[in-house]
Coordinates of C-alpha atoms (C1' of nucleotides) in Angstrom, one line a residue:
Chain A
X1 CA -8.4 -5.6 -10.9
X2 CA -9.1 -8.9 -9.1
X3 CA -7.2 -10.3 -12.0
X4 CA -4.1 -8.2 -12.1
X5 CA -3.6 -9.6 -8.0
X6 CA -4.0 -13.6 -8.9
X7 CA -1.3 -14.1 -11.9
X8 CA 1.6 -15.2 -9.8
X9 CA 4.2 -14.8 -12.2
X10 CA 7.3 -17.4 -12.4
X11 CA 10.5 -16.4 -10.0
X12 CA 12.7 -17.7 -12.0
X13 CA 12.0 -15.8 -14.8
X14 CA 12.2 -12.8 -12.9
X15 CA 15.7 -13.5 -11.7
X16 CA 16.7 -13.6 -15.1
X17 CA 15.2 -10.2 -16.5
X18 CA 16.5 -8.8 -12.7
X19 CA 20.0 -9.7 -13.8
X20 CA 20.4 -9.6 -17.1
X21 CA 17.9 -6.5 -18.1
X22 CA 19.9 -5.4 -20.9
X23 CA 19.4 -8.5 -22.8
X24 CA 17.7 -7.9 -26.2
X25 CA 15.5 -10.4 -28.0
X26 CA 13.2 -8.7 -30.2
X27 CA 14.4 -6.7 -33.1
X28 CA 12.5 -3.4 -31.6
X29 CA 15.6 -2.2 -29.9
X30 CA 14.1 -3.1 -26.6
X31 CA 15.6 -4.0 -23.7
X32 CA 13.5 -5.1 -20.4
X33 CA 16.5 -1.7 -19.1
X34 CA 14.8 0.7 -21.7
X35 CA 11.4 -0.4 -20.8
X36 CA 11.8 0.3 -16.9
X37 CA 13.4 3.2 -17.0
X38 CA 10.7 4.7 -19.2
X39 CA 7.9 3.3 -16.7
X40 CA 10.4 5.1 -13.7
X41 CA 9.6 8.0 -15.3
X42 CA 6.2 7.6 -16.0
X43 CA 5.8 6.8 -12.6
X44 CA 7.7 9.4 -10.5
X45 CA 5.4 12.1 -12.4
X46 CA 1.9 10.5 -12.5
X47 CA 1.6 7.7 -10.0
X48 CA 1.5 4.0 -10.1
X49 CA -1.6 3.7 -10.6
X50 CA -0.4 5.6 -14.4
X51 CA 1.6 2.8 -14.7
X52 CA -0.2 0.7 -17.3
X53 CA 1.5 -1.3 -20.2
X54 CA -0.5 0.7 -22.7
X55 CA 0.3 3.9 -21.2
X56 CA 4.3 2.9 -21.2
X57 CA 4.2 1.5 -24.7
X58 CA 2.9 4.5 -25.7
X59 CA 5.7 6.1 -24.3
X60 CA 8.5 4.0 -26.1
X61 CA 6.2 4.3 -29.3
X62 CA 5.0 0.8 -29.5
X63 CA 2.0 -1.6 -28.5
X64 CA 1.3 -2.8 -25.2
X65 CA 1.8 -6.2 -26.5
X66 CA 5.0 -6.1 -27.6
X67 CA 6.2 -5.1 -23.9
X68 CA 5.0 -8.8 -23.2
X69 CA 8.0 -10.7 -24.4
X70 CA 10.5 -8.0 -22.7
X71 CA 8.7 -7.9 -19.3
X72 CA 6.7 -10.8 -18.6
X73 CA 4.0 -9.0 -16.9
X74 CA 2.9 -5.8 -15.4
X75 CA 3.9 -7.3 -11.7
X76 CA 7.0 -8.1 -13.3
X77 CA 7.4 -4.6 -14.7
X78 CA 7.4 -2.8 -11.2
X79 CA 9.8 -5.7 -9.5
X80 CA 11.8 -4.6 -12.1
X81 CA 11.3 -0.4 -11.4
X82 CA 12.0 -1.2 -7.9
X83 CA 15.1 -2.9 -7.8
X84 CA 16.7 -0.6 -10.0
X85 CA 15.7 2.7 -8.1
X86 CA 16.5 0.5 -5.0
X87 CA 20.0 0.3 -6.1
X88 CA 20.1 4.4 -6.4
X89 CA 19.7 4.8 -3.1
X90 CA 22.9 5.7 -2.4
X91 CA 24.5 7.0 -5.5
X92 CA 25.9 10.2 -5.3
X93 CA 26.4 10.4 -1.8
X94 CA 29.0 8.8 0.4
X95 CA 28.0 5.2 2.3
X96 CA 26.8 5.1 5.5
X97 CA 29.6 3.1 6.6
X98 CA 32.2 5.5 6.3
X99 CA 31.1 7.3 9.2
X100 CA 32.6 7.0 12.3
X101 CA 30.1 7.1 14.7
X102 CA 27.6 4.5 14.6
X103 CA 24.3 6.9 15.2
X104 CA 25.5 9.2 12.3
X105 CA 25.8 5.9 10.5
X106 CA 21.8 4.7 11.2
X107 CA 20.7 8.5 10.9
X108 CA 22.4 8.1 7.4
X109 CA 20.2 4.9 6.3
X110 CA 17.0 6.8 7.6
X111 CA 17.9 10.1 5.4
X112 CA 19.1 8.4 2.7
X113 CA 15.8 5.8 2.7
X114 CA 13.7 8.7 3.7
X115 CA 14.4 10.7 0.2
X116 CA 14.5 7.7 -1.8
X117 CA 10.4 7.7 -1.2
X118 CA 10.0 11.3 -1.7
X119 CA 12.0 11.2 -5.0
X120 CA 10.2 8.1 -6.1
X121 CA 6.7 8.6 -4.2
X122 CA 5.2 5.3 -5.9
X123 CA 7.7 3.3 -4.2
X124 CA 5.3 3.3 -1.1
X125 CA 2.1 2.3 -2.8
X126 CA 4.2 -1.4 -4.5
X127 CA 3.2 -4.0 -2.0
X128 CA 5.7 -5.9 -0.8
X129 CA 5.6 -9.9 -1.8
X130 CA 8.2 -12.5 -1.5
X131 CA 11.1 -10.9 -2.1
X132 CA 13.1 -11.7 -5.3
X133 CA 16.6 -9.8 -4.6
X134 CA 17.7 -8.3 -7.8
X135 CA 21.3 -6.4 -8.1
X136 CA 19.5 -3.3 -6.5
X137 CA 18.3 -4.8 -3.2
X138 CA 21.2 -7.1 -2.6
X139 CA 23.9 -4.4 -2.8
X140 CA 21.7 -1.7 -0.9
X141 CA 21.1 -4.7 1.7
X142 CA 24.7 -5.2 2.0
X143 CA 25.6 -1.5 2.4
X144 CA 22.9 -1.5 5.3
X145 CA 24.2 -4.2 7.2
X146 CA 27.9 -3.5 6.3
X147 CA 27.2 0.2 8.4
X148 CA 25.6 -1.8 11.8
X149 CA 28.3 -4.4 11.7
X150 CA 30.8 -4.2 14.2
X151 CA 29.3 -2.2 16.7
X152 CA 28.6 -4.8 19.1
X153 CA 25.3 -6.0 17.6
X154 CA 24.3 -10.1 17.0
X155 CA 23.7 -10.6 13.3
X156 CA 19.6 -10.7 14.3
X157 CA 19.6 -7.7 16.1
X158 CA 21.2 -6.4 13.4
X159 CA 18.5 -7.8 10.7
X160 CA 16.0 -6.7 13.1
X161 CA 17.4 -3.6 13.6
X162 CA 17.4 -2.7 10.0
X163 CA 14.2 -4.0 9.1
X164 CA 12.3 -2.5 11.4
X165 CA 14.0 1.0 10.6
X166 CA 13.3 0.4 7.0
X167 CA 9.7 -0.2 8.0
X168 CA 9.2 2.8 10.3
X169 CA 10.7 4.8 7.3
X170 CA 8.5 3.9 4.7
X171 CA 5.5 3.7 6.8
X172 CA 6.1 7.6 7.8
X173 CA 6.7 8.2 3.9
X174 CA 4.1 6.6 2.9
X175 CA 1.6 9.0 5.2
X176 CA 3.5 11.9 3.8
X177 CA 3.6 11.0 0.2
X178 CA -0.3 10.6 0.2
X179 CA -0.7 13.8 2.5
X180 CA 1.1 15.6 -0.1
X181 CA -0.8 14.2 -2.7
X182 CA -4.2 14.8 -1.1
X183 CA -2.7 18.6 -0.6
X184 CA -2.1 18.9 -4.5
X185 CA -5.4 17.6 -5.6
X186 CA -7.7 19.6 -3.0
X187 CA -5.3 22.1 -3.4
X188 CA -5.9 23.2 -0.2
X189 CA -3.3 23.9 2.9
X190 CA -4.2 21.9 6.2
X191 CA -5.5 24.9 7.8
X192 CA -8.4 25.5 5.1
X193 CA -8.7 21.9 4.7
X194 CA -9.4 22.1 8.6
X195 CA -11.4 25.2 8.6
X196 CA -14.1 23.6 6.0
X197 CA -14.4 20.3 8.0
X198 CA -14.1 21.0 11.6
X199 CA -17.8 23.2 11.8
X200 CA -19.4 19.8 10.5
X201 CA -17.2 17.6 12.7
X202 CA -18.0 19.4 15.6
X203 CA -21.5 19.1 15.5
X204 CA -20.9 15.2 14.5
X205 CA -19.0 14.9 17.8
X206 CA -21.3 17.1 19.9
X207 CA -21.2 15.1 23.6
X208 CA -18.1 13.2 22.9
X209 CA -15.4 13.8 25.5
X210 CA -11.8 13.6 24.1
X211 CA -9.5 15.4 26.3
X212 CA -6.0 14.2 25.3
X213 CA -6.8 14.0 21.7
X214 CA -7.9 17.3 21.2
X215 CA -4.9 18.8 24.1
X216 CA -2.1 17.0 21.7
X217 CA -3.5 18.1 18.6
X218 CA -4.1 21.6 19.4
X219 CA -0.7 21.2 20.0
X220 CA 0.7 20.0 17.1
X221 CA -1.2 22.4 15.3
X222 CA 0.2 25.0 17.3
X223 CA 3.5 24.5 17.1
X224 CA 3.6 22.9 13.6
X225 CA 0.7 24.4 11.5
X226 CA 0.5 20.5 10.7
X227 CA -2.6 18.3 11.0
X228 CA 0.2 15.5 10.9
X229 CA 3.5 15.6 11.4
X230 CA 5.5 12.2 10.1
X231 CA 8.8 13.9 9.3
X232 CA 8.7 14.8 12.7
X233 CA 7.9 11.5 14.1
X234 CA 10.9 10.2 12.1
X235 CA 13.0 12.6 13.6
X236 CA 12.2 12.1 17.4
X237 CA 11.7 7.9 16.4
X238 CA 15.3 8.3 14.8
X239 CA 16.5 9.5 18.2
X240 CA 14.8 7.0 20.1
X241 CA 16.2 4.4 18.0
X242 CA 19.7 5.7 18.5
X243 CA 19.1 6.3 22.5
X244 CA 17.5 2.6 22.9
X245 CA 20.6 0.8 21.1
X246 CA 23.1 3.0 23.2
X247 CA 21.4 1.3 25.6
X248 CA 20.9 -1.7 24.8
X249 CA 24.4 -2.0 24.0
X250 CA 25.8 -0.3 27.6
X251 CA 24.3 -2.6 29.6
X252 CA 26.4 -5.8 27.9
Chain B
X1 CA -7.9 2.0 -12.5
X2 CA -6.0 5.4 -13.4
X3 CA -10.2 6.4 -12.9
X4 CA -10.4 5.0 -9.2
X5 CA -7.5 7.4 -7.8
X6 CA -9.2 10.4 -9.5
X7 CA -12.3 11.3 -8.3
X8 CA -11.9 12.9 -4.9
X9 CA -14.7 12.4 -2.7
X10 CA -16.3 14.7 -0.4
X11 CA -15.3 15.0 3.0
X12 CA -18.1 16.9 4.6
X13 CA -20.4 14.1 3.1
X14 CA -17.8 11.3 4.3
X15 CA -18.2 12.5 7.6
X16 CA -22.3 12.2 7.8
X17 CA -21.4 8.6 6.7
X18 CA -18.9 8.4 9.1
X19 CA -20.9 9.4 12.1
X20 CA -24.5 8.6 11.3
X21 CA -24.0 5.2 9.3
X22 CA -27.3 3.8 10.7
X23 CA -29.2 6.2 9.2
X24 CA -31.2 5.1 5.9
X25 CA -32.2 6.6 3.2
X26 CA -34.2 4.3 1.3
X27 CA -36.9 1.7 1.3
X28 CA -35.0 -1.0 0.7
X29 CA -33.7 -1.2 4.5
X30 CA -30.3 -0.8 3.3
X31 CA -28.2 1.0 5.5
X32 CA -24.0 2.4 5.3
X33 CA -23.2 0.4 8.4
X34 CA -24.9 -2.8 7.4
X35 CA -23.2 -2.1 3.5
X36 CA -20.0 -1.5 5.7
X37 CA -20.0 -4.8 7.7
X38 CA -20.8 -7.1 4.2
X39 CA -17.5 -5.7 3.0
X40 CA -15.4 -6.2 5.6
X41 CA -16.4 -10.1 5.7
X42 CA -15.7 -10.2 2.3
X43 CA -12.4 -8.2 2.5
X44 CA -11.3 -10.2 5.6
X45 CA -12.1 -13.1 3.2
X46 CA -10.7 -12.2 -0.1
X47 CA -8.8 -9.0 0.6
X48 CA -9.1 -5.7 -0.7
X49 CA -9.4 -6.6 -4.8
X50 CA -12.2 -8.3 -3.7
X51 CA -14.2 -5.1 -2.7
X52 CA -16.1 -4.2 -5.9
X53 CA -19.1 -2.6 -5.7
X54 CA -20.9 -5.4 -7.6
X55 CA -19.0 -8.2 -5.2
X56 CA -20.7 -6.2 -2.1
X57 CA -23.9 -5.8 -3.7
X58 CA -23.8 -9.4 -4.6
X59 CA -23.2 -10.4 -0.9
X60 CA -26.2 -8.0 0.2
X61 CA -28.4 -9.1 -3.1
X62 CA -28.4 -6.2 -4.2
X63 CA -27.7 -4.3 -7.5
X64 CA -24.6 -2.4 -7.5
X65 CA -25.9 0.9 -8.3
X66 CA -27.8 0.8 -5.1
X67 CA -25.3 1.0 -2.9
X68 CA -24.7 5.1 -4.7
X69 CA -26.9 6.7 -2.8
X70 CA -25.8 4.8 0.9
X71 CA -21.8 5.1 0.8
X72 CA -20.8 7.7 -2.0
X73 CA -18.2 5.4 -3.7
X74 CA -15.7 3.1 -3.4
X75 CA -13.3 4.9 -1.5
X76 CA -15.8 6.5 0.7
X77 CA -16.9 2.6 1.2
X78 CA -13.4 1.3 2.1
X79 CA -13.0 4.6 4.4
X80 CA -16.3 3.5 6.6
X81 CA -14.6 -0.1 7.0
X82 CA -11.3 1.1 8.1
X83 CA -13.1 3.1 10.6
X84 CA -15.3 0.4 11.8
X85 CA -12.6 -2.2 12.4
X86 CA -10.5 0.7 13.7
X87 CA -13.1 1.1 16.8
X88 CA -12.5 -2.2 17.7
X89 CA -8.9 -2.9 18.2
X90 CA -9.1 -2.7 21.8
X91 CA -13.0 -4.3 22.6
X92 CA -12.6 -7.5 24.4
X93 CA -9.5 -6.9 26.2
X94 CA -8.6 -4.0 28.7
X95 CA -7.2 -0.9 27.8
X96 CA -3.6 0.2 27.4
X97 CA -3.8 3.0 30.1
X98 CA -4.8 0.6 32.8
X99 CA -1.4 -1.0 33.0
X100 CA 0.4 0.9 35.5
X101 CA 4.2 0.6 34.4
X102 CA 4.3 2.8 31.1
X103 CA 6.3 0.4 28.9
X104 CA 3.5 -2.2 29.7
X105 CA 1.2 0.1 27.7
X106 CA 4.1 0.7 25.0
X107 CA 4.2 -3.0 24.5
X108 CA 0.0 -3.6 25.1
X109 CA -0.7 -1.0 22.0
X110 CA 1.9 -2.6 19.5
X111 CA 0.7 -6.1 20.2
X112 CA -2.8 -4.8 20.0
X113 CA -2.3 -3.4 16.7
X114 CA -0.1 -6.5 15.6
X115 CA -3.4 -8.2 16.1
X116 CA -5.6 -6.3 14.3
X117 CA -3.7 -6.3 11.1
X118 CA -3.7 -9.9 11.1
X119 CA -7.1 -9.7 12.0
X120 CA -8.3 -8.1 9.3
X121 CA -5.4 -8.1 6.8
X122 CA -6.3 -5.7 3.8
X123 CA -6.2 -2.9 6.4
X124 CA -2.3 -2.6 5.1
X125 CA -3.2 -2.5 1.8
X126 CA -5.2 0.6 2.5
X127 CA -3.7 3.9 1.4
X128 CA -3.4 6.8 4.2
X129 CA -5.4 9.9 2.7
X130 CA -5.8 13.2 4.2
X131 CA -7.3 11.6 7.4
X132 CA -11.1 12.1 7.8
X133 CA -11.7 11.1 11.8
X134 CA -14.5 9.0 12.1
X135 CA -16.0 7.4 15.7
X136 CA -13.5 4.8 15.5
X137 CA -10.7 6.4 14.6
X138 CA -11.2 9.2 17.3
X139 CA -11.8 6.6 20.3
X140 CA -8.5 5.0 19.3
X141 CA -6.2 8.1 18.7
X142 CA -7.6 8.9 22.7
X143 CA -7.5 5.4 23.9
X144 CA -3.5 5.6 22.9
X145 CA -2.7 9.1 23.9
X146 CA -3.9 8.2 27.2
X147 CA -1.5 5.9 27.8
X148 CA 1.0 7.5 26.4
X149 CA 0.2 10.4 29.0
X150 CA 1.5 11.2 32.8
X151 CA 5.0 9.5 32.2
X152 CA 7.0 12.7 31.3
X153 CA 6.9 12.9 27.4
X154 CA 5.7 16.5 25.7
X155 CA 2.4 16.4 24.3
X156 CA 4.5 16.9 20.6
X157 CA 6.6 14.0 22.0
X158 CA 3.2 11.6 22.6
X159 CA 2.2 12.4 19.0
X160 CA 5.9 11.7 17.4
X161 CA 5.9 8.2 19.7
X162 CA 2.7 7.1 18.7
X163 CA 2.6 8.0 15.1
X164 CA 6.1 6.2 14.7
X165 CA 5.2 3.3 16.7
X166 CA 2.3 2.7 14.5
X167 CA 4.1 3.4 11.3
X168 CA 6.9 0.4 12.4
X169 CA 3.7 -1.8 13.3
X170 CA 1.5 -1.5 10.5
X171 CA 4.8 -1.2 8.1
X172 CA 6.2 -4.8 9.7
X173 CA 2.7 -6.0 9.4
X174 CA 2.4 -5.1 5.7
X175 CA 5.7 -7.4 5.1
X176 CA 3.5 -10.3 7.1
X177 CA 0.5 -9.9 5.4
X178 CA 2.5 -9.8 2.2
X179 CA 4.5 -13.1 3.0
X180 CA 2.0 -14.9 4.1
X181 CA -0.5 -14.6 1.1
X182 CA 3.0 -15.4 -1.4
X183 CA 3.2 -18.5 1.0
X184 CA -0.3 -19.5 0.8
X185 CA -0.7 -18.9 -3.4
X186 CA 2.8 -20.4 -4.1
X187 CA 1.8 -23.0 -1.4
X188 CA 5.6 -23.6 -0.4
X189 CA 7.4 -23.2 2.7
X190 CA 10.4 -20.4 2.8
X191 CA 12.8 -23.5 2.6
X192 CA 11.2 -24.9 -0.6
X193 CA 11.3 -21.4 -1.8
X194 CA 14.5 -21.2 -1.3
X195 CA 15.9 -24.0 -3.0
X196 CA 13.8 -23.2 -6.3
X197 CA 15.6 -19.7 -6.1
X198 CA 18.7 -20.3 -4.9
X199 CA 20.6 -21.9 -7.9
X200 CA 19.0 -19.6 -10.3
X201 CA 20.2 -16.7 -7.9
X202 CA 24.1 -18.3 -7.4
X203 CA 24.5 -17.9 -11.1
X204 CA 23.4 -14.4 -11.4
X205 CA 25.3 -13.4 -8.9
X206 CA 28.4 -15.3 -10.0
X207 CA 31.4 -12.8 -8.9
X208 CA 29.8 -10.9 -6.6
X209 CA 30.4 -10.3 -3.1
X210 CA 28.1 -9.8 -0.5
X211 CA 29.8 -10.9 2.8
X212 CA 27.8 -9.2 5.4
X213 CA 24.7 -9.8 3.9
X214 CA 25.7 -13.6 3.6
X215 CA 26.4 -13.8 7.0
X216 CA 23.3 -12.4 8.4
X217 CA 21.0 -13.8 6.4
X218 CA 22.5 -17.2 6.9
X219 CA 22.2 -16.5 10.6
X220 CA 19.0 -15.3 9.9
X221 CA 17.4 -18.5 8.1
X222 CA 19.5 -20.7 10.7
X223 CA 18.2 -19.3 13.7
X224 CA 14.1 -18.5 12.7
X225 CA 13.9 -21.1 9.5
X226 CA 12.1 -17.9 7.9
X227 CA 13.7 -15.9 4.5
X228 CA 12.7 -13.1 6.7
X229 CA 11.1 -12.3 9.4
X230 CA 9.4 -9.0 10.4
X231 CA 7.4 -10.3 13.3
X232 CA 10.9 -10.8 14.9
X233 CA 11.5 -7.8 13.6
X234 CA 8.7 -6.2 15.8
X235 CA 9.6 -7.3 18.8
X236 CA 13.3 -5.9 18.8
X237 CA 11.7 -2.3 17.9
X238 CA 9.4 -2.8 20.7
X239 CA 12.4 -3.0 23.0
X240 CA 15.1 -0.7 21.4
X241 CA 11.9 1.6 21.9
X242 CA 11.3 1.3 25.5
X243 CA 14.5 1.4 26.2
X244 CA 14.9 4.8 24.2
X245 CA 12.1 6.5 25.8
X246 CA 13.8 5.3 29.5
X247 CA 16.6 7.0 28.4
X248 CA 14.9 10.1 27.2
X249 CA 12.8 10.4 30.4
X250 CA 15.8 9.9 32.9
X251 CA 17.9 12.7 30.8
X252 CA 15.2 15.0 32.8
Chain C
dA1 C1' -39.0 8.2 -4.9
dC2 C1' -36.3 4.7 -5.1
dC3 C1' -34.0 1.0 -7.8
dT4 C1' -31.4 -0.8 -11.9
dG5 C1' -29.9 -2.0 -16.9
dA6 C1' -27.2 -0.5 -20.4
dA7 C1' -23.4 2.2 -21.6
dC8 C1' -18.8 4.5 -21.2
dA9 C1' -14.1 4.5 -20.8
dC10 C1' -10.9 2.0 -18.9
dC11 C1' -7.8 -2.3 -17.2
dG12 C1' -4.2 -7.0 -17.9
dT13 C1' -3.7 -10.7 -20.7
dT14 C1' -4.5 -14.2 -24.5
dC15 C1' -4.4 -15.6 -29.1
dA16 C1' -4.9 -15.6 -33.8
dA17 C1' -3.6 -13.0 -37.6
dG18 C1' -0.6 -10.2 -40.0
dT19 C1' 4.3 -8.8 -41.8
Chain D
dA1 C1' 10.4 -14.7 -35.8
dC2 C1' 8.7 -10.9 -34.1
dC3 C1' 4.9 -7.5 -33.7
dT4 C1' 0.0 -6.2 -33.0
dG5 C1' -5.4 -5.8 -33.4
dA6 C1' -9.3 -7.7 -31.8
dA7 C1' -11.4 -9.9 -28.1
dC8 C1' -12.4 -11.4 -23.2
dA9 C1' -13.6 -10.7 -18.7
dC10 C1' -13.3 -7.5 -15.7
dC11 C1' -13.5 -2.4 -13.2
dG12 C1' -16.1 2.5 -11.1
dT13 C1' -19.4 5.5 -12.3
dT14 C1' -23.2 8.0 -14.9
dC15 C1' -27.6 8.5 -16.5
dA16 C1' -31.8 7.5 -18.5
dA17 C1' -35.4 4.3 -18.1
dG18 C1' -38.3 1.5 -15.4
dT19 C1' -41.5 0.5 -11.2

DNA sequence: ACCTGAACACCGTTCAAGT
DNA sequence: ACCTGAACACCGTTCAAGT
């Protein structure tokens, strides 16, 4: 475990198999393509944490070892999983930047981004490192910027602006995909899930005085049968986005 | 690995830890809280990987199959940290709600969030559950309602704000943690980085044409010296923010 | 009654041995 | 030249054995 966080792995090799992924050089058949796209699918059904070279050998009928010369590594493996879902984004829709309206533009990138997670929930659990921009990134970064240019914005605001979206984004999906998660494996709604721990957490609070906190969540409960609501704080922090730009962007 | 997301953990139990962590159990004067504070010095140290159950009973001298009977497991164990260092993101300086102009209080909980993942780093790395409130955890969510209260926002509008605002934080954070620890393994700068990549990269991306992207980044690198940079990041979401929420109130 | 050693079923990765 | 089995140094957790 410890182990699998120290190997750095080289860069420059990763460029290459980022690039060039369909690039063959064992007599298997096997690409460094073939092998990532099986681990995609591995993924999107069982997790990351399923996402060992044994377990996606298996699944393209050879050794783990023989993924070694293909793939470099398993941190290798998942730069490579990334980028290429990274770059399907936006595929089969239209781009953001052919909207007209520059707040249906950013509400585009946040739905878009938004079902990118759900449809690939391990996406939130990679941790981010120094990025190394394969085909993916670089052409979804460009079709970001390309639909906040022009609308009065310096290129930093604009880099800011897109990176912090990005980062509200998957920080909300990231709390839904493991809400989600914890729902399938208790199997239980939030209301039972509240109903068996709220006896022993009242008596654990007994004497503690938390007047907003327990006003605002009765009323999120209320009105959304939620214990937690991130797709509706993307919603209302999409809004706000939109509102503080126009503002930002009126007073100049 | 594959084992370690499995097993699910009790929460009724998690909570007695949660809320009684002083109480002990056995002779050997062990308690949660004091296994609880060994592991956050080591995870502050060495991060996250580092909390095994034999590298905490090591630090406590120990054998690992003590600790069973004091914390439940492992991600019971990494639950009571998160909780603990979450009760003390606002001891030593004055509370958000005492500032009286309301955007003061937007921009006093970001910056004292910033803090505290930098603080204690592996609290990104940390995946969101079903969330179990513990003492610390509580005291917070009201610490930062409070301040959020009084200035016109719905009580479903205070929970939206504040769970977005503290997705962008602790998402922008992650990206910092991340880049820092790539900057202190590969010990080079973003520039040196940059030059080991950046022929590699040209020839892989020999024909294509990323224009906006080009531009900003270049700005980007110019301006800050940095490859990327999410604290920058921050502090432009901070603003759009307050700006957006002006708006929104003086719709009214 | 509490503590712990050995054991189980996993990991990523290396390296020598097979074909 | 490519593929792979055994081995190494780890995990979390269980359970029977020790004190």
């Amino acid at each position: 475990m410890a182990k699998r966080a120290e190997r750095k792995g080289d860069p420059v090799k990763l460029i290459g198999l980022l690039w060039r992924p369909t690039v063959s050089t064992g007599r298997s058949g096997l690409t460094p393509k073939l092998i990532t796209d099986a681990a995609i699918r591995v993924a999107d059904d069982e997790g990351l944490d399923a996402i060992t070279l044994r377990r996606v050998a298996e699944e393209l009928h050879v050794s783990a070892m023989t993924l070694y010369p293909y793939i470099a590594g398993r941190p290798e493996l998942i730069e490579l999983m990334l980028d290429a879902v990274t770059g399907e984004v936006y595929t089969g829709q239209d781009l953001p930047a052919g909207r007209s309206d520059w707040r249906d533009r950013v509400r585009h990138i946040v739905t878009a981004n938004w079902q990118h997670h759900l449809r690939h929930p391990w996406t939130v659990d990679v941790r981010p490192g120094r990025p190394v921009p394969g085909p993916g990134a670089s052409g979804k970064y460009e079709t970001e910027l390309r639909a906040l240019d022009g609308i009065g914005l310096s290129d930093l605001e604009m880099e800011h602006t897109l990176t912090s979206l990005l980062a509200t984004v998957s920080g909300l999906a990231r709390e839904t995909v493991e809400l989600n998660r914890a729902r399938e494996q208790s199997s239980q709604s939030d209301l039972q899930w509240w109903n068996e721990i709220s006896p022993v957490l009242a008596t654990a609070m007994a004497g503690l005085d938390h007047p907003t906190a327990e006003r605002v969540s009765g009323t999120l409960g209320e009105t959304t049968g939620l214990s937690a609501d991130p797709e509706g704080a993307l919603r209302h922090a999409t809004e706000v986005l939109v509102a503080g730009l126009a503002a930002l962007l009126e007073g100049r």
